[in-house]
Short mmCIF file of C-alpha atoms in Angstrom, two decimals:
data_model
loop_
_atom_site.label_atom_id
_atom_site.label_comp_id
_atom_site.label_asym_id
_atom_site.label_seq_id
_atom_site.Cartn_x
_atom_site.Cartn_y
_atom_site.Cartn_z
CA UNK Q 17 0.01 0.04 0.01
CA UNK Q 18 1.47 3.42 -1.00
CA UNK Q 19 1.76 5.83 1.88
CA UNK Q 20 0.34 9.29 1.32
CA UNK Q 21 -0.23 12.70 2.69
CA UNK Q 22 -3.78 14.01 2.53
CA UNK Q 23 -4.11 17.71 1.60
CA UNK Q 24 -7.51 19.16 2.56
CA UNK Q 25 -8.34 21.99 0.23
CA UNK Q 26 -10.23 25.10 1.47
CA UNK Q 27 -9.99 26.89 -1.88
CA UNK Q 28 -6.43 28.48 -1.81
CA UNK Q 29 -4.76 29.34 -5.00
CA UNK Q 30 -1.64 27.61 -3.58
CA UNK Q 31 -3.09 24.22 -2.84
CA UNK Q 32 -1.72 22.55 -5.98
CA UNK Q 33 1.69 24.01 -5.15
CA UNK Q 34 1.61 22.28 -1.74
CA UNK Q 35 1.02 18.96 -3.59
CA UNK Q 36 3.92 19.60 -5.88
CA UNK Q 37 6.31 20.34 -3.07
CA UNK Q 38 5.28 17.11 -1.33
CA UNK Q 39 5.67 15.00 -4.42
CA UNK Q 40 9.12 16.56 -5.18
CA UNK Q 41 10.17 14.82 -1.98
CA UNK Q 42 9.09 11.39 -3.43
CA UNK Q 43 6.09 11.25 -1.19
CA UNK Q 44 2.59 10.60 -2.71
CA UNK Q 45 -0.18 12.99 -1.78
CA UNK Q 46 -3.83 13.70 -2.77
CA UNK Q 47 -5.83 16.86 -2.68
CA UNK Q 48 -9.40 16.52 -1.29
CA UNK Q 49 -12.04 19.29 -0.92
CA UNK Q 50 -12.85 20.01 2.69
CA UNK Q 51 -16.51 19.06 2.03
CA UNK Q 52 -15.68 15.72 0.42
CA UNK Q 53 -13.25 14.03 2.83
CA UNK Q 54 -13.37 10.25 2.34
CA UNK Q 55 -12.99 7.63 5.03
CA UNK Q 56 -9.48 7.93 6.60
CA UNK Q 57 -7.28 4.92 5.78
CA UNK Q 58 -4.12 3.42 7.25
CA UNK Q 59 -1.97 4.57 4.37
CA UNK Q 60 -2.40 8.20 5.38
CA UNK Q 61 0.87 9.31 7.09
CA UNK Q 62 -0.12 12.99 7.65
CA UNK Q 63 -2.65 15.66 6.91
CA UNK Q 64 -2.18 19.27 5.69
CA UNK Q 65 -4.93 21.91 5.89
CA UNK Q 66 -4.55 24.37 3.04
CA UNK Q 67 -5.10 28.17 2.98
CA UNK Q 68 -8.33 29.75 1.86
CA UNK Q 69 -9.66 33.17 0.65
CA UNK Q 70 -12.37 32.77 3.42
CA UNK Q 71 -12.17 33.95 7.03
CA UNK Q 72 -12.74 31.56 9.99
CA UNK Q 73 -14.77 34.39 11.47
CA UNK Q 74 -17.47 34.11 8.82
CA UNK Q 75 -20.69 32.25 9.66
CA UNK Q 76 -20.34 30.13 6.52
CA UNK Q 77 -16.60 29.60 6.78
CA UNK Q 78 -15.44 26.15 5.46
CA UNK Q 79 -14.80 23.86 8.46
CA UNK Q 80 -13.86 20.21 9.06
CA UNK Q 81 -13.74 17.99 12.15
CA UNK Q 82 -10.26 18.99 13.18
CA UNK Q 83 -10.24 16.86 16.34
CA UNK Q 84 -10.99 13.71 14.27
CA UNK Q 85 -8.15 14.50 11.89
CA UNK Q 86 -5.69 15.08 14.65
CA UNK Q 87 -6.68 11.79 16.30
CA UNK Q 88 -5.87 10.06 13.11
CA UNK Q 89 -2.46 11.39 12.12
CA UNK Q 90 -0.04 14.39 12.52
CA UNK Q 91 -1.39 17.54 11.06
CA UNK Q 92 -0.03 20.76 9.54
CA UNK Q 93 -2.18 23.87 9.12
CA UNK Q 94 -1.14 26.45 6.56
CA UNK Q 95 -2.45 30.00 6.76
CA UNK Q 96 -6.26 29.49 6.90
CA UNK Q 97 -5.55 26.03 8.24
CA UNK Q 98 -3.54 27.59 11.10
CA UNK Q 99 -6.30 30.02 11.80
CA UNK Q 100 -8.84 27.23 11.88
CA UNK Q 101 -6.83 25.34 14.42
CA UNK Q 102 -6.55 28.32 16.72
CA UNK Q 103 -10.20 29.22 16.27
CA UNK Q 104 -11.35 25.62 16.95
CA UNK Q 105 -9.38 25.23 20.13
CA UNK Q 106 -10.18 28.46 21.94
CA UNK Q 107 -7.63 30.89 20.40
CA UNK Q 108 -8.42 34.28 18.84
CA UNK Q 109 -8.38 35.23 15.15
CA UNK Q 110 -9.04 38.82 14.30
CA UNK Q 111 -9.19 40.95 11.22
CA UNK Q 112 -5.68 42.48 10.65
CA UNK Q 113 -5.39 46.26 10.92
CA UNK Q 114 -3.21 46.03 7.78
CA UNK Q 115 -3.39 43.25 5.27
CA UNK Q 116 -0.28 41.13 5.71
CA UNK Q 117 0.76 40.29 2.16
CA UNK Q 118 4.26 39.78 0.88
CA UNK Q 119 7.72 39.10 2.25
CA UNK Q 120 8.32 38.68 5.97
CA UNK Q 121 11.27 37.74 8.18
CA UNK Q 122 10.88 34.62 10.30
CA UNK Q 123 12.06 34.94 13.84
CA UNK Q 124 12.52 31.57 15.43
CA UNK Q 125 11.54 31.18 19.08
CA UNK Q 126 12.04 27.47 19.56
CA UNK Q 127 15.34 26.54 17.89
CA UNK Q 128 15.00 22.91 18.96
CA UNK Q 129 11.67 22.36 17.18
CA UNK Q 130 11.80 19.55 14.57
CA UNK Q 131 9.60 21.47 12.07
CA UNK Q 132 11.94 24.34 12.00
CA UNK Q 133 15.13 22.16 12.02
CA UNK Q 134 17.88 23.58 9.88
CA UNK Q 135 16.16 26.92 9.19
CA UNK Q 136 18.15 30.17 9.25
CA UNK Q 137 16.91 32.69 11.81
CA UNK Q 138 15.26 35.68 9.95
CA UNK Q 139 14.89 33.73 6.72
CA UNK Q 140 12.32 35.14 4.27
CA UNK Q 141 8.73 33.84 4.33
CA UNK Q 142 5.63 34.82 2.25
CA UNK Q 143 2.51 36.11 3.95
CA UNK Q 144 -0.92 36.23 2.35
CA UNK Q 145 -3.69 36.79 4.89
CA UNK Q 146 -6.25 39.40 5.89
CA UNK Q 147 -6.84 37.81 9.36
CA UNK Q 148 -4.25 37.35 12.09
CA UNK Q 149 -3.97 34.96 15.00
CA UNK Q 150 -3.83 37.02 18.19
CA UNK Q 151 -3.93 34.16 20.65
CA UNK Q 152 -3.10 30.53 19.84
CA UNK Q 153 -5.12 29.15 22.82
CA UNK Q 154 -4.08 27.01 25.74
CA UNK Q 155 -3.38 23.88 23.77
CA UNK Q 156 -0.58 25.44 21.63
CA UNK Q 157 2.67 27.29 22.00
CA UNK Q 158 4.31 29.80 19.63
CA UNK Q 159 7.52 28.54 17.89
CA UNK Q 160 8.14 31.52 15.50
CA UNK Q 161 7.16 35.12 15.00
CA UNK Q 162 7.85 37.52 12.09
CA UNK Q 163 8.76 41.12 11.70
CA UNK Q 164 5.06 41.98 11.47
CA UNK Q 165 3.16 39.43 13.46
CA UNK Q 166 3.58 37.79 16.86
CA UNK Q 167 2.28 34.36 15.67
CA UNK Q 168 4.00 33.09 12.49
CA UNK Q 169 4.21 29.44 13.63
CA UNK Q 170 2.98 27.32 16.57
CA UNK Q 171 2.73 23.73 17.71
CA UNK Q 172 0.71 21.59 20.12
CA UNK Q 173 1.96 21.33 23.64
CA UNK Q 174 3.28 17.89 24.59
CA UNK Q 175 0.61 15.47 25.60
CA UNK Q 176 -2.23 17.66 24.39
CA UNK Q 177 -3.32 15.64 21.38
CA UNK Q 178 -2.87 12.03 20.18
CA UNK Q 179 -0.61 13.27 17.35
CA UNK Q 180 1.68 16.28 16.83
CA UNK Q 181 0.01 19.43 15.41
CA UNK Q 182 1.81 22.23 13.73
CA UNK Q 183 0.56 25.46 12.10
CA UNK Q 184 2.08 28.23 9.95
CA UNK Q 185 0.62 31.62 9.26
CA UNK Q 186 2.78 31.94 6.14
CA UNK Q 187 3.10 29.79 2.92
CA UNK Q 188 6.13 27.53 2.96
CA UNK Q 189 5.15 26.05 -0.43
CA UNK Q 190 5.81 29.30 -2.51
CA UNK Q 191 9.09 30.29 -3.99
CA UNK Q 192 9.33 33.43 -1.92
CA UNK Q 193 9.52 31.44 1.27
CA UNK Q 194 13.20 30.83 0.74
CA UNK Q 195 13.59 27.96 3.15
CA UNK Q 196 9.97 26.66 3.02
CA UNK Q 197 11.18 23.44 1.36
CA UNK Q 198 13.00 22.59 4.48
CA UNK Q 199 9.86 22.95 6.61
CA UNK Q 200 7.88 20.64 4.27
CA UNK Q 201 10.67 18.04 4.38
CA UNK Q 202 10.79 18.22 8.17
CA UNK Q 203 7.01 17.73 8.34
CA UNK Q 204 7.10 14.80 5.90
CA UNK Q 205 10.10 12.89 7.25
CA UNK Q 206 10.59 13.96 10.98
CA UNK Q 207 6.95 14.55 11.92
CA UNK Q 208 5.13 12.00 9.75
CA UNK Q 209 7.98 9.46 9.31
CA UNK Q 210 7.33 9.21 5.55
CA UNK Q 211 9.80 7.35 3.31
CA UNK Q 212 11.10 8.20 -0.17
CA UNK Q 213 8.97 5.66 -2.12
CA UNK Q 214 6.98 7.78 -4.69
CA UNK Q 215 9.38 7.49 -7.63
CA UNK Q 216 8.84 7.09 -11.43
CA UNK Q 217 10.01 3.49 -11.15
CA UNK Q 218 7.65 2.65 -8.30
CA UNK Q 219 4.78 4.37 -10.10
CA UNK Q 220 5.28 2.33 -13.25
CA UNK Q 221 5.66 -0.91 -11.40
CA UNK Q 222 2.53 -0.34 -9.23
CA UNK Q 223 0.46 0.99 -12.16
CA UNK Q 224 1.25 -1.93 -14.45
CA UNK Q 225 0.22 -4.35 -11.69
CA UNK Q 226 -3.01 -2.50 -11.05
CA UNK Q 227 -3.86 -2.33 -14.76
CA UNK Q 228 -3.43 -6.08 -15.16
CA UNK Q 229 -5.75 -6.62 -12.20
CA UNK Q 230 -8.26 -4.05 -13.44
CA UNK Q 231 -8.42 -5.08 -17.08
CA UNK Q 232 -7.56 -8.76 -17.04
CA UNK Q 233 -7.61 -10.32 -20.52
CA UNK Q 234 -10.09 -7.76 -21.96
CA UNK Q 235 -9.25 -5.40 -24.86
CA UNK Q 236 -8.65 -1.62 -24.56
CA UNK Q 237 -8.96 1.17 -27.15
CA UNK Q 238 -7.03 4.42 -26.82
CA UNK Q 239 -6.99 7.59 -28.94
CA UNK Q 240 -3.48 8.80 -29.40
CA UNK Q 241 -2.65 12.44 -30.09
CA UNK Q 242 1.08 12.31 -30.53
CA UNK Q 243 1.54 14.10 -27.23
CA UNK Q 244 3.20 12.91 -24.12
CA UNK Q 245 0.12 12.12 -22.00
CA UNK Q 246 -1.55 9.69 -24.40
CA UNK Q 247 1.76 8.21 -25.39
CA UNK Q 248 2.81 7.47 -21.76
CA UNK Q 249 -0.66 5.98 -21.09
CA UNK Q 250 -0.22 3.76 -24.19
CA UNK Q 251 3.21 2.52 -22.98
CA UNK Q 252 1.83 1.76 -19.52
CA UNK Q 253 -1.09 -0.20 -21.01
CA UNK Q 254 1.18 -1.98 -23.52
CA UNK Q 255 3.42 -3.06 -20.62
CA UNK Q 256 0.38 -4.40 -18.80
CA UNK Q 257 -1.75 -6.00 -21.57
CA UNK Q 258 0.41 -6.14 -24.65
CA UNK Q 259 -1.53 -6.62 -27.90
CA UNK Q 260 -4.90 -6.30 -26.06
CA UNK Q 261 -4.29 -2.52 -26.55
CA UNK Q 262 -5.52 -0.94 -29.80
CA UNK Q 263 -4.46 2.63 -30.44
CA UNK Q 264 -6.17 4.99 -32.93
CA UNK Q 265 -4.30 8.02 -34.25
CA UNK Q 266 -6.51 10.43 -36.21
CA UNK Q 267 -5.05 12.89 -38.69
CA UNK Q 268 -7.39 15.84 -38.65
CA UNK Q 269 -5.46 17.73 -41.34
CA UNK Q 270 -4.51 20.29 -38.75
CA UNK Q 271 -1.35 18.75 -37.44
CA UNK Q 272 2.14 20.19 -37.87
CA UNK Q 273 3.96 19.61 -41.16
CA UNK Q 274 4.65 15.89 -41.72
CA UNK Q 275 3.55 15.16 -38.15
CA UNK Q 276 1.16 12.27 -38.92
CA UNK Q 277 3.84 10.21 -40.70
CA UNK Q 278 6.59 11.01 -38.30
CA UNK Q 279 4.59 10.18 -35.19
CA UNK Q 280 3.15 7.02 -36.65
CA UNK Q 281 6.65 5.82 -37.47
CA UNK Q 282 7.70 6.48 -33.88
CA UNK Q 283 4.78 4.58 -32.52
CA UNK Q 284 5.48 1.63 -34.67
CA UNK Q 285 9.16 1.71 -33.65
CA UNK Q 286 7.90 1.61 -30.02
CA UNK Q 287 5.94 -1.59 -30.77
CA UNK Q 288 2.49 -0.12 -30.27
CA UNK Q 289 -0.55 -1.66 -32.00
CA UNK Q 290 -1.60 1.62 -33.68
CA UNK Q 291 -4.03 2.25 -36.55
CA UNK Q 292 -3.77 5.62 -38.38
CA UNK Q 293 -6.86 7.43 -39.85
CA UNK Q 294 -6.27 10.11 -42.42
CA UNK Q 295 -9.42 12.34 -42.16
CA UNK Q 296 -8.09 15.79 -42.98
CA UNK Q 297 -10.40 16.42 -45.88
CA UNK Q 298 -13.52 15.65 -43.69
CA UNK Q 299 -12.39 17.99 -40.92
CA UNK Q 300 -11.59 20.88 -43.30
CA UNK Q 301 -14.88 20.31 -45.12
CA UNK Q 302 -16.88 20.59 -41.87
CA UNK Q 303 -14.87 23.70 -40.87
CA UNK Q 304 -15.49 25.53 -44.22
CA UNK Q 305 -16.41 29.20 -43.63
CA UNK Q 306 -16.35 28.79 -39.81
CA UNK Q 307 -14.52 31.60 -37.92
CA UNK Q 308 -15.80 31.43 -34.37
CA UNK Q 309 -13.15 29.74 -32.25
CA UNK Q 310 -15.61 27.99 -29.99
CA UNK Q 311 -17.55 26.71 -32.98
CA UNK Q 312 -14.33 25.47 -34.51
CA UNK Q 313 -13.46 23.54 -31.32
CA UNK Q 314 -16.90 21.99 -31.09
CA UNK Q 315 -16.99 20.86 -34.73
CA UNK Q 316 -13.49 19.23 -34.35
CA UNK Q 317 -14.55 17.56 -31.14
CA UNK Q 318 -17.79 16.21 -32.75
CA UNK Q 319 -16.10 14.97 -35.94
CA UNK Q 320 -13.26 13.25 -33.85
CA UNK Q 321 -15.94 11.45 -31.81
CA UNK Q 322 -17.74 10.31 -34.88
CA UNK Q 323 -14.56 8.99 -36.46
CA UNK Q 324 -13.34 7.38 -33.23
CA UNK Q 325 -16.83 5.75 -32.77
CA UNK Q 326 -16.70 4.46 -36.42
CA UNK Q 327 -13.32 2.85 -35.79
CA UNK Q 328 -14.16 1.51 -32.34
CA UNK Q 329 -17.30 -0.13 -33.73
CA UNK Q 330 -15.04 -2.24 -35.98
CA UNK Q 331 -13.79 -3.92 -32.80
CA UNK Q 332 -16.83 -5.15 -30.82
CA UNK Q 333 -14.47 -7.12 -28.63
CA UNK Q 334 -13.21 -3.99 -26.99
CA UNK Q 335 -14.43 -3.44 -23.44
CA UNK Q 336 -12.38 -0.54 -22.19
CA UNK Q 337 -11.68 3.05 -23.26
CA UNK Q 338 -8.35 4.48 -22.07
CA UNK Q 339 -7.95 8.16 -21.58
CA UNK Q 340 -4.92 10.38 -20.79
CA UNK Q 341 -6.49 12.20 -17.92
CA UNK Q 342 -3.93 13.79 -15.60
CA UNK Q 343 -4.16 14.99 -12.04
CA UNK Q 344 -4.96 18.66 -12.63
CA UNK Q 345 -8.07 17.49 -14.57
CA UNK Q 346 -9.10 15.35 -11.64
CA UNK Q 347 -8.60 18.21 -9.11
CA UNK Q 348 -10.55 20.54 -11.25
CA UNK Q 349 -13.52 18.25 -11.53
CA UNK Q 350 -13.86 17.91 -7.71
CA UNK Q 351 -12.60 21.35 -6.63
CA UNK Q 352 -14.09 23.29 -3.74
CA UNK Q 353 -15.67 25.85 -6.09
CA UNK Q 354 -16.67 23.31 -8.73
CA UNK Q 355 -15.35 23.50 -12.29
CA UNK Q 356 -13.87 26.92 -13.03
CA UNK Q 357 -15.45 29.35 -15.47
CA UNK Q 358 -15.02 28.19 -19.00
CA UNK Q 359 -12.38 30.34 -20.83
CA UNK Q 360 -12.57 28.08 -23.88
CA UNK Q 361 -13.79 24.58 -24.38
CA UNK Q 362 -11.17 21.82 -24.62
CA UNK Q 363 -11.03 19.17 -27.26
CA UNK Q 364 -11.10 15.81 -25.46
CA UNK Q 365 -12.92 12.54 -25.56
CA UNK Q 366 -15.31 13.31 -22.74
CA UNK Q 367 -18.33 12.39 -24.87
CA UNK Q 368 -17.00 8.97 -25.83
CA UNK Q 369 -17.92 6.83 -22.79
CA UNK Q 370 -21.70 7.46 -23.21
CA UNK Q 371 -21.52 6.79 -26.93
CA UNK Q 372 -19.49 3.65 -26.79
CA UNK Q 373 -20.70 2.13 -23.46
CA UNK Q 374 -17.21 1.24 -22.53
CA UNK Q 375 -15.52 1.04 -19.14
CA UNK Q 376 -12.97 3.80 -18.48
CA UNK Q 377 -9.36 3.34 -17.52
CA UNK Q 378 -7.11 6.38 -16.78
CA UNK Q 379 -3.48 5.28 -16.03
CA UNK Q 380 -2.22 8.81 -15.45
CA UNK Q 381 -4.99 10.28 -13.28
CA UNK Q 382 -2.72 10.67 -10.30
CA UNK Q 383 0.16 12.44 -12.07
CA UNK Q 384 1.05 16.08 -12.69
CA UNK Q 385 2.44 16.92 -16.17
CA UNK Q 386 6.07 16.87 -15.10
CA UNK Q 387 5.48 13.53 -13.39
CA UNK Q 388 4.02 12.12 -16.66
CA UNK Q 389 7.29 12.97 -18.42
CA UNK Q 390 9.33 11.26 -15.60
CA UNK Q 391 7.14 8.09 -15.95
CA UNK Q 392 7.65 8.31 -19.77
CA UNK Q 393 11.39 8.52 -19.38
CA UNK Q 394 11.19 5.40 -17.03
CA UNK Q 395 9.19 3.57 -19.74
CA UNK Q 396 11.71 4.55 -22.47
CA UNK Q 397 9.53 6.80 -24.42
CA UNK Q 398 11.45 8.28 -27.35
CA UNK Q 399 12.76 11.81 -26.74
CA UNK Q 400 10.93 13.20 -29.77
CA UNK Q 401 7.62 12.51 -28.07
CA UNK Q 402 8.71 12.70 -24.41
CA UNK Q 403 9.96 16.34 -24.64
CA UNK Q 404 7.39 17.35 -27.25
CA UNK Q 405 5.80 20.73 -26.51
CA UNK Q 406 2.10 20.64 -25.56
CA UNK Q 407 -0.10 21.03 -28.69
CA UNK Q 408 -3.76 21.97 -28.65
CA UNK Q 409 -6.32 19.22 -29.39
CA UNK Q 410 -7.90 21.15 -32.27
CA UNK Q 411 -4.39 21.57 -33.64
CA UNK Q 412 -3.68 24.46 -36.04
CA UNK Q 413 -7.42 25.30 -36.16
CA UNK Q 414 -6.95 27.56 -33.12
CA UNK Q 415 -3.74 28.95 -34.53
CA UNK Q 416 -5.40 30.11 -37.76
CA UNK Q 417 -7.48 33.04 -36.70
CA UNK Q 418 -10.67 33.18 -38.74
CA UNK Q 419 -11.87 30.71 -41.27
CA UNK Q 420 -9.69 27.75 -42.28
CA UNK Q 421 -8.66 26.85 -45.80
CA UNK Q 422 -6.11 24.49 -47.35
CA UNK Q 423 -3.93 27.43 -48.22
CA UNK Q 424 -3.96 28.86 -44.73
CA UNK Q 425 -3.08 25.46 -43.34
CA UNK Q 426 -0.19 25.21 -45.81
CA UNK Q 427 1.15 28.66 -44.84
CA UNK Q 428 1.00 28.04 -41.14
CA UNK Q 429 2.52 24.56 -41.40
CA UNK Q 430 5.46 25.90 -43.34
CA UNK Q 431 6.01 28.86 -41.08
CA UNK Q 432 5.61 26.78 -37.90
CA UNK Q 433 8.02 24.10 -39.21
CA UNK Q 434 10.76 26.75 -39.78
CA UNK Q 435 10.13 28.13 -36.25
CA UNK Q 436 10.19 24.79 -34.44
CA UNK Q 437 13.22 23.49 -36.35
CA UNK Q 438 15.18 26.67 -35.55
CA UNK Q 439 14.40 26.33 -31.90
CA UNK Q 440 16.00 22.84 -32.11
CA UNK Q 441 19.00 24.11 -34.09
CA UNK Q 442 19.62 26.89 -31.67
CA UNK Q 443 19.37 24.52 -28.69
CA UNK Q 444 16.30 26.40 -27.37
CA UNK Q 445 13.49 23.83 -27.82
CA UNK Q 446 13.88 22.00 -24.55
CA UNK Q 447 14.16 25.26 -22.54
CA UNK Q 448 10.84 26.46 -23.82
CA UNK Q 449 7.70 24.98 -22.39
CA UNK Q 450 5.49 25.57 -25.48
CA UNK Q 451 5.97 27.38 -28.84
CA UNK Q 452 4.03 27.71 -32.00
CA UNK Q 453 3.29 30.02 -34.89
CA UNK Q 454 -0.08 31.77 -35.41
CA UNK Q 455 -1.53 32.88 -38.70
CA UNK Q 456 -3.35 36.17 -38.07
CA UNK Q 457 -6.20 37.61 -40.16
CA UNK Q 458 -4.07 40.67 -40.81
CA UNK Q 459 -2.42 41.62 -44.12
CA UNK Q 460 0.21 44.35 -44.32
CA UNK Q 461 2.13 46.10 -47.07
CA UNK Q 462 5.64 44.91 -47.86
CA UNK Q 463 8.31 45.18 -50.47
CA UNK Q 464 9.83 42.10 -52.12
CA UNK Q 465 12.14 42.41 -55.07
CA UNK Q 466 11.16 46.05 -55.61
CA UNK Q 467 7.59 45.12 -55.80
CA UNK Q 468 4.75 46.03 -53.38
CA UNK Q 469 3.21 43.06 -51.50
CA UNK Q 470 0.07 42.82 -49.38
CA UNK Q 471 0.34 39.57 -47.47
CA UNK Q 472 -0.15 37.77 -44.22
CA UNK Q 473 1.26 38.51 -40.79
CA UNK Q 474 2.59 35.47 -38.78
CA UNK Q 475 3.01 35.75 -34.96
CA UNK Q 476 5.46 33.63 -33.07
CA UNK Q 477 4.54 32.47 -29.54
CA UNK Q 478 6.82 30.92 -26.90
CA UNK Q 479 6.19 30.63 -23.16
CA UNK Q 480 7.92 29.32 -20.08
CA UNK Q 481 5.74 27.43 -17.64
CA UNK Q 482 5.55 24.32 -15.40
CA UNK Q 483 1.96 23.17 -16.12
CA UNK Q 484 0.33 25.77 -18.25
CA UNK Q 485 -1.81 27.19 -15.51
CA UNK Q 486 0.35 30.28 -15.55
CA UNK Q 487 3.07 31.24 -18.15
CA UNK Q 488 5.54 33.95 -18.99
CA UNK Q 489 6.72 34.81 -22.52
CA UNK Q 490 10.13 33.36 -23.35
CA UNK Q 491 13.06 35.73 -23.76
CA UNK Q 492 14.32 34.30 -27.02
CA UNK Q 493 17.63 35.68 -28.35
CA UNK Q 494 17.41 38.44 -30.98
CA UNK Q 495 19.60 36.58 -33.44
CA UNK Q 496 17.32 33.61 -33.24
CA UNK Q 497 14.24 35.79 -33.84
CA UNK Q 498 15.95 37.65 -36.69
CA UNK Q 499 16.98 34.42 -38.49
CA UNK Q 500 13.56 32.83 -38.02
CA UNK Q 501 11.72 35.88 -39.24
CA UNK Q 502 13.94 36.15 -42.25
CA UNK Q 503 13.57 32.53 -43.19
CA UNK Q 504 9.76 32.57 -42.87
CA UNK Q 505 9.42 35.68 -44.97
CA UNK Q 506 11.83 34.45 -47.61
CA UNK Q 507 10.60 30.77 -47.80
CA UNK Q 508 6.85 30.85 -47.01
CA UNK Q 509 4.82 32.19 -49.92
CA UNK Q 510 2.06 34.48 -48.61
CA UNK Q 511 3.89 35.94 -45.60
CA UNK Q 512 5.63 39.27 -45.55
CA UNK Q 513 5.72 40.13 -41.80
CA UNK Q 514 6.56 38.23 -38.60
CA UNK Q 515 5.87 39.53 -35.07
CA UNK Q 516 6.68 38.10 -31.60
CA UNK Q 517 4.07 37.78 -28.84
CA UNK Q 518 5.32 39.10 -25.41
CA UNK Q 519 2.07 38.57 -23.48
CA UNK Q 520 2.00 36.54 -20.24
CA UNK Q 521 -0.75 34.26 -18.89
CA UNK Q 522 -2.64 35.84 -17.20
CA UNK Q 523 -3.96 38.13 -18.55
CA UNK Q 524 -3.55 36.49 -22.00
CA UNK Q 525 -3.92 32.84 -22.68
CA UNK Q 526 -1.14 30.74 -24.31
CA UNK Q 527 -3.17 29.97 -27.44
CA UNK Q 528 -4.66 32.97 -29.26
CA UNK Q 529 -8.00 31.21 -29.65
#
């Protein structure tokens, strides 16, 4: 049984970051909304209460049975979690006279405390709270203050509870808490006695065993995209069930230049049982004269489902549908606030289960994006796919602004190919999280060979990110941009101007549509 840390989410923007910090220490953890806590099981080694935008003083403040949790395992309260502990056990939480947000200096009061072991006195921490703990109550004692608040960290007094309880009124999980990683490590290994067992190798081994038990000798169908998620899912399933896995790779005519043939060859080299479907003409026919980005996405999703259903019906022996769902998708579906407001619909196979009446298997549902890559490396996934940039499900349809034609697809494929190949030639591809070219609906005046031109503008986009939730534009070298712009304009008929997008997410999104 895999040991784990349970993170109870009260709606903080930092909750996923807590999970990432825990997993970086090779300890498995799960995020659970405060109002959906499952039965506590023996594999839980510790519990973390997250922050929250709420106030414990509000009548409808999110609350849990803290005593029950403490009786079960060691507990760490972070920000709102700390305030909830104080409020529950007779302490005092009041509205701050001044909102405490930003950098602070941690002043250690109990140098012998195991949670603060190895910390430098006056190290920087990050505050983000409108309430402050004025009195921790009789069951706790203060172990650290800051330059602005008296209670920065506290712990349960010896013999007060069944298990040790700690609380922090700052966020150790964020980058600005310079020694926060030490605090998390101390909680995991000194307080909770966790071991370093959550590794890519252990994940692969455990998952393959579980897949064999779950699927048995039945057959599975999986839609491949050429991306890392579906490819790693395929390798896990292939390892578990061999030829009982059937993969379908659909060419929607909106892939990158030569991508269908290149990726198909890689899949065959990997020994996957994969069937390719060239359906570009059908997709482009359905998209004729459609400019609205949401309508484009919905058409592509519908046609993909129809094609996938047609292919699946050729194999009535298939009982399972595999999907490349990853952990951020799972968290979002059960979040405290429910699914977030739709910025744009996403092309996935969410409609397939009802259509095909198949059982669902999701080998990656417990992994973050970077963990998927680590598992892929463990499985021997070829570098060309393992380190491939994320690519939108609708493909170039959402990088061609406005209606889609064969000519526009050609122009963008050619420009994008030059851009991506130059990133590789300059050694920049693996340092950028995602890059792609965008064909704008703008034409501008230019001069080529002493003649006036009036042609298309191509925008280049490159961002740095960890998981795509936030992103900053990549500071690509000027000589790279100059060479790429020159080659696109000279080699791609129909383009006479290239621009570079320097917008970050938020407020912009990574894709233009």
